[in-house]
Amino acid sequence: MQTLDRRQFLSGCFAAAACFAAQADVNERAFAGEAGSTVPRSLTLGKAKSVIQIWMWGGPSALETFDPKPGAGEKYCGPWNKPLQTNVPGIEISQSLPHLAKCADLYSIIRTMTHGTNHHEQASYIMQTGRMPGGGIVYPGVGAVISKVKGYDAGYDRKIPPYVVLTTSQGRFSESGFLGAKYKPFITGSDPSKTPFLVSGYVVEGITKERQEHRRELLETLDGASSVANRHIDAAREEAFKLITGDTAKVFDLSSEPDKVRGDYGRNWFGQSCLTARRLVQYGVPYITLNYRGWDTHKRHFETLTRKQPEWDQGLAMLLKDLADLGLLDTTLIWWGGEFGRTPKVQTESPWFGGRGHFGKCFSVMLAGGGFKGGKVIGESDATGENVKSRPVAPQDMLGSIYAQLGINPDAKLPNEKGIDVPCMPPASDAGILRELII
Amino acid sequence: MRGCPKLFCLPVLIPSMHTKILVFAVLLFNFARAGFCESTRCGDSTFIRRVYLDLTGTLPTAQEARTFLADVGPNRRAILVDKLLDSPEFTDFQAMRWSDVLRVKAEFPINLWPAGAAAYYRWIHEAVRTNKPYDKFVRELLLSDGSNFRNGAVNFWRAVPVKDADMLAETAAQTFLGKEQVSQWLTPFFSRVGYKATAEWKEEIIYWTHKPLNNPNVIFPDGTKGTVPDGIDPRAVLADWLVSPKNNEFNQCVVNRVWSWLCGTENSVSRPLSGKLCQELVESKYDLKHLYRFIANSEEYQSTAYPVRRIEAEVLQDALAKIFNVQISYTSEVPEPYTYIPARCRTVMLADASVTSMFLETFGRSSRDTGLDSDRNNDITESQELFLLNSTEVNSWISKYAQRLIGNWKRFEGNKVINEIYLTFLSRYPTDKELDIIKKQFSRSAVPPMQTMQDIIWALLNTKEFLCKH
């Protein structure tokens, strides 16, 4: 069934490329050809069914995560100069990530992500759309594109929208860009570490099913007594009631998980959000974002990290292992990263006194599952982590690879109702995909 | 509009003498054209709700509705229109409309930054408050120079994703002529706009570079030719062509805009009416309040054919906050320097479109990314319904409100409370049938009255009559 859906989608995708973007398509093939790559860029691998995007909102430091630099001295690595050897020989990560050090075979690291922008909002836009700002077109983020292509346009029939954000919106840019508001994420609100997890519109306390039905009856009686008609409201209300009175909300009921599992994820916002994300993947949601706050550490950098690193180290490692154990890691793609990294040199001067600033020139991103190989490192930064030494990776290379894993040809025309003729993801460098990670 | 042939603009009661003559002329014209097509004027309760929502972005209070519905004076509608046009809420709401058009947004893709957005908004708000003539409004924007912090209007040159002449031309064409196609003709006029930074963080100076145009001979979008002499800012030459009573496209653009704000974007103004409105605008010396007044008093606006559409995100949020007496507070987390937002700030008064909330995102407030009407999304979605039907927020607002009402329920007879609720939500009294339905709810023996009260409020809040302008 799933395969058929995917085939249908793929043929649609090719047809779209053939019909509407013939010219663009030809040009891009020529580009890929010129680069002399052996791997064609127009890939539609299609192994991944869902993406869990862990958005390290504010920009996480590469040195304290996946690219430690113990040799650079205290000016750079501060007090943290004892990286951990992972279970993959030759790969070292920060001393603050002991759980992730034990499962490095499950994920791969890009140490040379680069776009050069140090403004939050512009960098967020670049990382989520693969486009440079400007030109008068506001592009949709990856989640909105997946919501359309793998969701609404592909006959997605689940009740929960195809793009879910845990738990707050970023609001930095219109995530759906020119695709329109329909493809904006569903934002859960509330906090999954609280019981119950009061997902906005899905879960309320104190209203029984009987009362809900009585309310509906009364509403329809009062509506019927008024002359104001609006069929859009009728239709949306009908759908909403199906959700309210149906079983869908159980997806958000974490109390049905074994206590041990909940504990292993960590009983905090991040851990329980990871668990919720796993449940949403099992339910069939194709794109889930965790907007994880608190990484804009201009001040008290090491103090903040000492407090916050353990929770995501535990939660993310558990998510990887749990998905692997359930046989879901092959079809679930995990993308960890923020809008940029942080200045490798610690800012000791006033007013920072031991913080790190914004750094878009060279930073780390982690990818796992969904067809990507684990246990690999792409690119090398220099001795201080301030420059790319080899294999720079542009955001669009990574995003294009994610599209390919989802079965979306990055060269095909980005489907839209406005007739804007642009590819899903423009090529940036070389062959434009992460060859090293594609099985 | 649906139904009978168009009735061309039948201003009902307008005080000034000169308009009375005009009304008479239009009346004659109407009867000649439309024959005996039956008029479908909306009732007073529909009118008060409609005109409050369209002019001020607020719902009338129960008391305001009660007073208006008791008024039998022949001029009551025109008097109400005048009162609303002079209210501070009119200024706040129309400033929001113009801020959508002029893209007041601190962050991506407009990037005015907070202080620039605040200065721009203040300038717009003040222009609406003083009813700055529209020709003056546009000239001041087009000829503005100086610091983005000190002269709010210069942010017009900054409220674009790319600061180049092509983009500025496109934006100006779209803002003042309502179409982008002519932008290529405007590009030369904006090729000498300069930007420079100062020592002050995020301050920017906009200035005329004084560099002569490569080709001083210019062509305006209507095909007429002109020259930009040495020592003259090309923008001034453009402004002289653009802002002119003879420039029909310029007049039509703003007329269409105000019309769509009152009558909906899907309901375009008819050609003869548009001509009439342009004439009104020019003869009133670009008095926008006069234009609002003229439309709000027109038969077309007061017709039952007025299109049903959902209340805008900000207005709905404010209406709920006012009815339920809850404080919705907003914060600006990014970027620095953080914007100070007073606790009592209503949603329509938010200066910066980057400051947002889950509610505003769900209900499709304008992103102000392009300044086009499509930035605002007034579609009705399942997630909006989920929020209204089944969210913790709405249920907690309802409980507190029901708590207050139930006290009155015990003290007064039921009808009084039900009247109050209907006037509050729907600006009208309940019909006998509705009274019956409600009373029956309270007679269910197994259910505590408090729960019944909550359910009634929940139901009224979710009616199409409440959620829509109609």
CSV table of N, CA, C and O in Angstrom, one decimal, chain B residues 15-88:
chain,number,residue,atom,x,y,z
B,15,PRO,N,-24.7,64.3,5.9
B,15,PRO,CA,-25.0,65.6,6.4
B,15,PRO,C,-24.7,66.8,5.4
B,15,PRO,O,-25.6,67.7,5.3
B,16,SER,N,-23.6,66.8,4.8
B,16,SER,CA,-23.2,68.0,4.1
B,16,SER,C,-24.1,68.3,2.9
B,16,SER,O,-24.6,67.4,2.2
B,17,MET,N,-24.2,69.6,2.6
B,17,MET,CA,-25.1,70.1,1.5
B,17,MET,C,-24.6,69.5,0.2
B,17,MET,O,-25.4,69.0,-0.6
B,18,HIS,N,-23.4,69.7,0.0
B,18,HIS,CA,-22.9,69.3,-1.4
B,18,HIS,C,-23.1,67.8,-1.6
B,18,HIS,O,-23.5,67.4,-2.7
B,19,THR,N,-23.0,67.0,-0.6
B,19,THR,CA,-23.3,65.6,-0.8
B,19,THR,C,-24.7,65.3,-1.1
B,19,THR,O,-25.1,64.4,-1.8
B,20,LYS,N,-25.6,66.2,-0.5
B,20,LYS,CA,-27.0,65.9,-0.6
B,20,LYS,C,-27.4,66.1,-2.1
B,20,LYS,O,-28.2,65.3,-2.7
B,21,ILE,N,-26.8,67.1,-2.7
B,21,ILE,CA,-27.1,67.3,-4.2
B,21,ILE,C,-26.7,66.1,-4.9
B,21,ILE,O,-27.3,65.5,-5.8
B,22,LEU,N,-25.5,65.7,-4.6
B,22,LEU,CA,-24.9,64.5,-5.2
B,22,LEU,C,-25.7,63.3,-5.1
B,22,LEU,O,-26.0,62.5,-6.0
B,23,VAL,N,-26.2,63.1,-3.8
B,23,VAL,CA,-27.0,61.9,-3.5
B,23,VAL,C,-28.3,61.9,-4.5
B,23,VAL,O,-28.6,60.9,-5.0
B,24,PHE,N,-28.8,63.1,-4.6
B,24,PHE,CA,-30.0,63.2,-5.5
B,24,PHE,C,-29.7,62.8,-6.9
B,24,PHE,O,-30.4,62.0,-7.5
B,25,ALA,N,-28.5,63.3,-7.4
B,25,ALA,CA,-28.1,62.9,-8.7
B,25,ALA,C,-27.9,61.4,-8.9
B,25,ALA,O,-28.4,60.8,-9.8
B,26,VAL,N,-27.3,60.9,-7.9
B,26,VAL,CA,-27.0,59.4,-7.9
B,26,VAL,C,-28.3,58.6,-7.8
B,26,VAL,O,-28.5,57.7,-8.5
B,27,LEU,N,-29.2,59.2,-7.0
B,27,LEU,CA,-30.6,58.6,-6.9
B,27,LEU,C,-31.3,58.5,-8.2
B,27,LEU,O,-31.7,57.4,-8.7
B,28,LEU,N,-31.3,59.6,-8.9
B,28,LEU,CA,-31.9,59.7,-10.2
B,28,LEU,C,-31.3,58.6,-11.2
B,28,LEU,O,-31.9,57.9,-11.8
B,29,PHE,N,-30.0,58.6,-11.1
B,29,PHE,CA,-29.2,57.7,-12.0
B,29,PHE,C,-29.6,56.2,-11.6
B,29,PHE,O,-29.8,55.4,-12.5
B,30,ASN,N,-29.7,56.0,-10.4
B,30,ASN,CA,-30.0,54.6,-9.9
B,30,ASN,C,-31.4,54.2,-10.4
B,30,ASN,O,-31.5,53.1,-10.9
B,31,PHE,N,-32.4,55.1,-10.2
B,31,PHE,CA,-33.7,54.7,-10.6
B,31,PHE,C,-33.8,54.5,-12.1
B,31,PHE,O,-34.4,53.5,-12.6
B,32,ALA,N,-33.0,55.3,-12.9
B,32,ALA,CA,-33.0,55.2,-14.3
B,32,ALA,C,-32.4,53.8,-14.7
B,32,ALA,O,-32.9,53.1,-15.5
B,33,ARG,N,-31.3,53.4,-14.0
B,33,ARG,CA,-30.6,52.2,-14.4
B,33,ARG,C,-31.3,51.0,-13.8
B,33,ARG,O,-31.5,50.0,-14.5
B,34,ALA,N,-31.6,51.0,-12.6
B,34,ALA,CA,-32.0,49.8,-11.9
B,34,ALA,C,-33.5,49.5,-11.9
B,34,ALA,O,-33.9,48.4,-11.6
B,35,GLY,N,-34.2,50.5,-12.3
B,35,GLY,CA,-35.6,50.3,-12.4
B,35,GLY,C,-36.2,50.0,-11.0
B,35,GLY,O,-35.9,50.7,-10.0
B,36,PHE,N,-37.0,49.0,-10.9
B,36,PHE,CA,-37.7,48.8,-9.6
B,36,PHE,C,-37.2,47.6,-8.8
B,36,PHE,O,-37.9,46.9,-8.1
B,37,CYS,N,-35.9,47.4,-9.0
B,37,CYS,CA,-35.3,46.3,-8.3
B,37,CYS,C,-35.5,46.5,-6.8
B,37,CYS,O,-35.2,47.6,-6.3
B,38,GLU,N,-35.9,45.5,-6.1
B,38,GLU,CA,-36.2,45.7,-4.7
B,38,GLU,C,-34.9,45.9,-3.8
B,38,GLU,O,-34.0,45.2,-4.0
B,39,SER,N,-35.0,46.8,-3.0
B,39,SER,CA,-33.9,47.1,-2.1
B,39,SER,C,-33.8,46.1,-1.0
B,39,SER,O,-34.8,45.6,-0.5
B,40,THR,N,-32.6,45.7,-0.7
B,40,THR,CA,-32.4,44.7,0.4
B,40,THR,C,-31.5,45.2,1.4
B,40,THR,O,-30.3,44.9,1.5
B,41,ARG,N,-32.0,46.2,2.2
B,41,ARG,CA,-31.2,46.8,3.2
B,41,ARG,C,-31.2,45.9,4.4
B,41,ARG,O,-32.2,45.3,4.8
B,42,CYS,N,-30.0,45.8,5.0
B,42,CYS,CA,-29.9,44.9,6.2
B,42,CYS,C,-30.5,45.6,7.4
B,42,CYS,O,-30.7,46.8,7.4
B,43,GLY,N,-30.9,44.8,8.4
B,43,GLY,CA,-31.5,45.3,9.6
B,43,GLY,C,-30.5,46.1,10.5
B,43,GLY,O,-29.3,46.0,10.3
B,44,ASP,N,-31.0,46.8,11.5
B,44,ASP,CA,-30.1,47.6,12.3
B,44,ASP,C,-29.1,46.8,13.1
B,44,ASP,O,-28.0,47.2,13.3
B,45,SER,N,-29.5,45.6,13.6
B,45,SER,CA,-28.6,44.8,14.4
B,45,SER,C,-27.5,44.3,13.5
B,45,SER,O,-26.3,44.2,13.9
B,46,THR,N,-27.8,43.9,12.3
B,46,THR,CA,-26.7,43.5,11.4
B,46,THR,C,-25.8,44.7,11.1
B,46,THR,O,-24.6,44.6,11.0
B,47,PHE,N,-26.4,45.9,10.9
B,47,PHE,CA,-25.7,47.0,10.5
B,47,PHE,C,-24.7,47.4,11.6
B,47,PHE,O,-23.5,47.7,11.3
B,48,ILE,N,-25.1,47.5,12.8
B,48,ILE,CA,-24.2,48.0,13.9
B,48,ILE,C,-23.0,47.0,14.0
B,48,ILE,O,-21.9,47.5,14.1
B,49,ARG,N,-23.3,45.7,13.9
B,49,ARG,CA,-22.2,44.8,14.1
B,49,ARG,C,-21.2,44.9,12.9
B,49,ARG,O,-20.0,45.0,13.1
B,50,ARG,N,-21.8,45.0,11.7
B,50,ARG,CA,-21.0,45.1,10.5
B,50,ARG,C,-20.1,46.4,10.5
B,50,ARG,O,-18.9,46.3,10.3
B,51,VAL,N,-20.7,47.5,10.9
B,51,VAL,CA,-20.0,48.8,10.8
B,51,VAL,C,-18.9,48.9,11.9
B,51,VAL,O,-17.9,49.5,11.7
B,52,TYR,N,-19.3,48.4,13.0
B,52,TYR,CA,-18.2,48.4,14.1
B,52,TYR,C,-17.0,47.5,13.7
B,52,TYR,O,-15.9,47.9,13.8
B,53,LEU,N,-17.3,46.3,13.2
B,53,LEU,CA,-16.2,45.4,12.8
B,53,LEU,C,-15.4,46.0,11.6
B,53,LEU,O,-14.2,45.9,11.6
B,54,ASP,N,-16.1,46.6,10.7
B,54,ASP,CA,-15.3,47.1,9.5
B,54,ASP,C,-14.6,48.4,9.8
B,54,ASP,O,-13.5,48.6,9.2
B,55,LEU,N,-15.2,49.3,10.5
B,55,LEU,CA,-14.5,50.6,10.8
B,55,LEU,C,-13.6,50.5,12.0
B,55,LEU,O,-12.5,51.1,11.9
B,56,THR,N,-13.9,49.8,13.0
B,56,THR,CA,-13.1,49.9,14.2
B,56,THR,C,-12.5,48.6,14.6
B,56,THR,O,-11.6,48.6,15.5
B,57,GLY,N,-12.8,47.5,13.9
B,57,GLY,CA,-12.2,46.2,14.3
B,57,GLY,C,-12.6,45.8,15.7
B,57,GLY,O,-11.9,45.0,16.4
B,58,THR,N,-13.8,46.3,16.2
B,58,THR,CA,-14.3,45.9,17.5
B,58,THR,C,-15.8,45.5,17.4
B,58,THR,O,-16.4,45.8,16.4
B,59,LEU,N,-16.2,44.7,18.4
B,59,LEU,CA,-17.7,44.5,18.4
B,59,LEU,C,-18.3,45.5,19.3
B,59,LEU,O,-17.7,46.0,20.3
B,60,PRO,N,-19.5,45.9,19.0
B,60,PRO,CA,-20.2,46.8,20.0
B,60,PRO,C,-20.4,46.1,21.3
B,60,PRO,O,-20.6,44.9,21.3
B,61,THR,N,-20.4,46.8,22.4
B,61,THR,CA,-20.7,46.2,23.7
B,61,THR,C,-22.2,46.0,23.7
B,61,THR,O,-23.0,46.5,22.9
B,62,ALA,N,-22.7,45.2,24.7
B,62,ALA,CA,-24.1,45.0,24.8
B,62,ALA,C,-24.8,46.3,25.0
B,62,ALA,O,-25.9,46.5,24.3
B,63,GLN,N,-24.3,47.2,25.8
B,63,GLN,CA,-24.9,48.5,26.0
B,63,GLN,C,-25.0,49.3,24.7
B,63,GLN,O,-26.0,49.9,24.4
B,64,GLU,N,-23.9,49.3,23.9
B,64,GLU,CA,-23.9,50.1,22.7
B,64,GLU,C,-24.9,49.5,21.7
B,64,GLU,O,-25.6,50.3,21.1
B,65,ALA,N,-25.0,48.2,21.7
B,65,ALA,CA,-26.0,47.6,20.8
B,65,ALA,C,-27.4,48.0,21.2
B,65,ALA,O,-28.3,48.3,20.4
B,66,ARG,N,-27.6,47.9,22.5
B,66,ARG,CA,-29.0,48.1,23.1
B,66,ARG,C,-29.4,49.6,22.8
B,66,ARG,O,-30.5,49.8,22.3
B,67,THR,N,-28.5,50.5,23.0
B,67,THR,CA,-28.8,51.9,22.7
B,67,THR,C,-29.1,52.1,21.3
B,67,THR,O,-30.1,52.8,20.9
B,68,PHE,N,-28.3,51.6,20.4
B,68,PHE,CA,-28.5,51.8,19.0
B,68,PHE,C,-29.8,51.2,18.5
B,68,PHE,O,-30.6,51.8,17.7
B,69,LEU,N,-30.1,50.0,19.0
B,69,LEU,CA,-31.3,49.3,18.6
B,69,LEU,C,-32.6,50.0,19.1
B,69,LEU,O,-33.7,49.9,18.5
B,70,ALA,N,-32.4,50.8,20.2
B,70,ALA,CA,-33.6,51.6,20.7
B,70,ALA,C,-33.7,52.9,20.0
B,70,ALA,O,-34.8,53.6,20.1
B,71,ASP,N,-32.7,53.3,19.2
B,71,ASP,CA,-32.8,54.6,18.5
B,71,ASP,C,-33.7,54.5,17.3
B,71,ASP,O,-33.6,53.6,16.5
B,72,VAL,N,-34.7,55.4,17.2
B,72,VAL,CA,-35.6,55.4,16.1
B,72,VAL,C,-35.3,56.6,15.2
B,72,VAL,O,-36.0,56.8,14.2
B,73,GLY,N,-34.3,57.4,15.5
B,73,GLY,CA,-34.0,58.6,14.7
B,73,GLY,C,-33.7,58.2,13.2
B,73,GLY,O,-33.1,57.1,13.0
B,74,PRO,N,-34.2,59.0,12.3
B,74,PRO,CA,-34.0,58.6,10.9
B,74,PRO,C,-32.5,58.6,10.5
B,74,PRO,O,-32.1,58.0,9.5
B,75,ASN,N,-31.7,59.4,11.2
B,75,ASN,CA,-30.2,59.5,10.8
B,75,ASN,C,-29.4,58.6,11.6
B,75,ASN,O,-28.1,58.8,11.6
B,76,ARG,N,-29.9,57.6,12.3
B,76,ARG,CA,-29.1,56.9,13.3
B,76,ARG,C,-27.9,56.2,12.7
B,76,ARG,O,-26.9,56.1,13.3
B,77,ARG,N,-28.1,55.6,11.5
B,77,ARG,CA,-26.9,54.9,10.9
B,77,ARG,C,-25.8,55.9,10.5
B,77,ARG,O,-24.6,55.6,10.8
B,78,ALA,N,-26.2,57.0,9.9
B,78,ALA,CA,-25.1,58.0,9.5
B,78,ALA,C,-24.5,58.6,10.8
B,78,ALA,O,-23.2,58.8,10.8
B,79,ILE,N,-25.2,58.8,11.8
B,79,ILE,CA,-24.7,59.3,13.1
B,79,ILE,C,-23.7,58.3,13.7
B,79,ILE,O,-22.6,58.7,14.1
B,80,LEU,N,-24.0,57.0,13.6
B,80,LEU,CA,-23.1,56.0,14.1
B,80,LEU,C,-21.9,55.9,13.3
B,80,LEU,O,-20.8,55.9,13.9
B,81,VAL,N,-22.0,56.0,12.0
B,81,VAL,CA,-20.8,56.0,11.1
B,81,VAL,C,-19.9,57.1,11.5
B,81,VAL,O,-18.7,56.9,11.7
B,82,ASP,N,-20.4,58.3,11.7
B,82,ASP,CA,-19.6,59.5,12.1
B,82,ASP,C,-18.9,59.3,13.4
B,82,ASP,O,-17.7,59.6,13.6
B,83,LYS,N,-19.7,58.7,14.3
B,83,LYS,CA,-19.1,58.5,15.7
B,83,LYS,C,-17.9,57.5,15.6
B,83,LYS,O,-16.9,57.8,16.2
B,84,LEU,N,-18.1,56.5,14.8
B,84,LEU,CA,-17.1,55.5,14.8
B,84,LEU,C,-15.8,56.0,14.0
B,84,LEU,O,-14.7,55.7,14.4
B,85,LEU,N,-16.1,56.8,13.0
B,85,LEU,CA,-14.9,57.4,12.3
B,85,LEU,C,-14.1,58.3,13.1
B,85,LEU,O,-12.9,58.5,12.9
B,86,ASP,N,-14.7,58.8,14.2
B,86,ASP,CA,-13.9,59.7,15.1
B,86,ASP,C,-13.3,59.0,16.3
B,86,ASP,O,-12.7,59.6,17.1
B,87,SER,N,-13.5,57.6,16.4
B,87,SER,CA,-13.1,56.9,17.5
B,87,SER,C,-11.6,56.5,17.4
B,87,SER,O,-11.1,56.3,16.3
B,88,PRO,N,-11.0,56.4,18.6
B,88,PRO,CA,-9.6,56.0,18.5
B,88,PRO,C,-9.4,54.6,18.0
B,88,PRO,O,-8.4,54.2,17.3
